Amino acid sequence: MIMTEGKISLPAYKLAYAFCFVVILSLIRGISFSFEIGIAMEAPMAALAMAFCADTYTQEITSKRSEIHRLYPMKRRLASIGLRMVLQEIVLLALSAVGYGMFYGFQHPQYLYIAGQSTESEFQMFLIFLPAMAVTLWFWGILSNLLACLFRNMWVGIGCGIVLWLVTNSTLGEKLLGNWNLFSYTFRNVMDPQSFGWLYGKVLCLLLCAAMTLMTPKIIKKRG
């Protein structure tokens, strides 16, 4: 089942454009210091997650397989979608880790050291980056899939998600939402590693992911 769902949800063209996206991002997004890598990657990778996961279920519609898929028990249909999401998210997180390393390889950022002030080490920054990125990728991936299922169109799912992306990934969003911003990791105070207020935004993402997961069966049942 894993092999079958992997072939369906991870065709070669998706892997190719996702990898190219990460390579290009690490080349053209200029940074000077290593703490900027996570900041430079979170929002673009969230946009990639939307595009990457939007067709998780709608590909059944575009490929004319939805009529057959409807004959399966709901439990099996949900398991299929869930497995596809997990496989896609694993690939995206792996690409994020690779992209993090590419920034070092291509741009050779400096480590910011402030005398007399404790800052995150290079390894600590990476350990914080991975779980924060995993939450970000999961949220934006499941959001685009849910919206695509609701409207039965992956482009509408991506478009609606982009609206929220633009609002939260902005100065206005930072001022209005503060630590509750969906991109709180990007806007965190990197000079104060003891401040973990930005985790509120990630907890909010997780709660919204749980809510969307509960909504998905009802939407699929109603919209087909």
Short mmCIF file of N, CA and C in Angstrom, two decimals, residues 2 57 72 84 95 118 171 188-189 202 224:
data_model
loop_
_atom_site.label_atom_id
_atom_site.label_comp_id
_atom_site.label_asym_id
_atom_site.label_seq_id
_atom_site.Cartn_x
_atom_site.Cartn_y
_atom_site.Cartn_z
N ILE A 2 1.94 1.22 0.74
CA ILE A 2 2.83 2.39 0.80
C ILE A 2 3.42 2.67 -0.57
N TYR A 57 -5.91 14.64 -2.83
CA TYR A 57 -7.14 13.91 -3.14
C TYR A 57 -7.71 14.29 -4.50
N TYR A 72 -14.90 2.51 -2.13
CA TYR A 72 -14.16 2.01 -0.98
C TYR A 72 -14.82 2.48 0.31
N ARG A 84 -0.86 9.34 2.00
CA ARG A 84 -0.28 10.23 0.99
C ARG A 84 0.25 11.51 1.62
N LEU A 95 13.55 17.67 2.22
CA LEU A 95 14.02 18.73 1.33
C LEU A 95 14.37 19.99 2.11
N SER A 118 24.23 35.37 25.31
CA SER A 118 24.04 33.99 24.89
C SER A 118 23.15 33.92 23.65
N THR A 171 4.22 42.30 7.62
CA THR A 171 4.44 43.15 8.79
C THR A 171 3.14 43.36 9.54
N ARG A 188 10.35 35.37 15.29
CA ARG A 188 10.83 35.25 16.67
C ARG A 188 12.05 36.13 16.91
N ASN A 189 12.34 36.39 18.17
CA ASN A 189 13.51 37.18 18.55
C ASN A 189 14.72 36.25 18.63
N LYS A 202 3.04 28.01 16.86
CA LYS A 202 3.15 26.64 16.40
C LYS A 202 2.09 25.75 17.06
N GLY A 224 -17.56 14.24 -2.10
CA GLY A 224 -17.15 13.13 -2.97
C GLY A 224 -15.69 13.18 -3.21
#
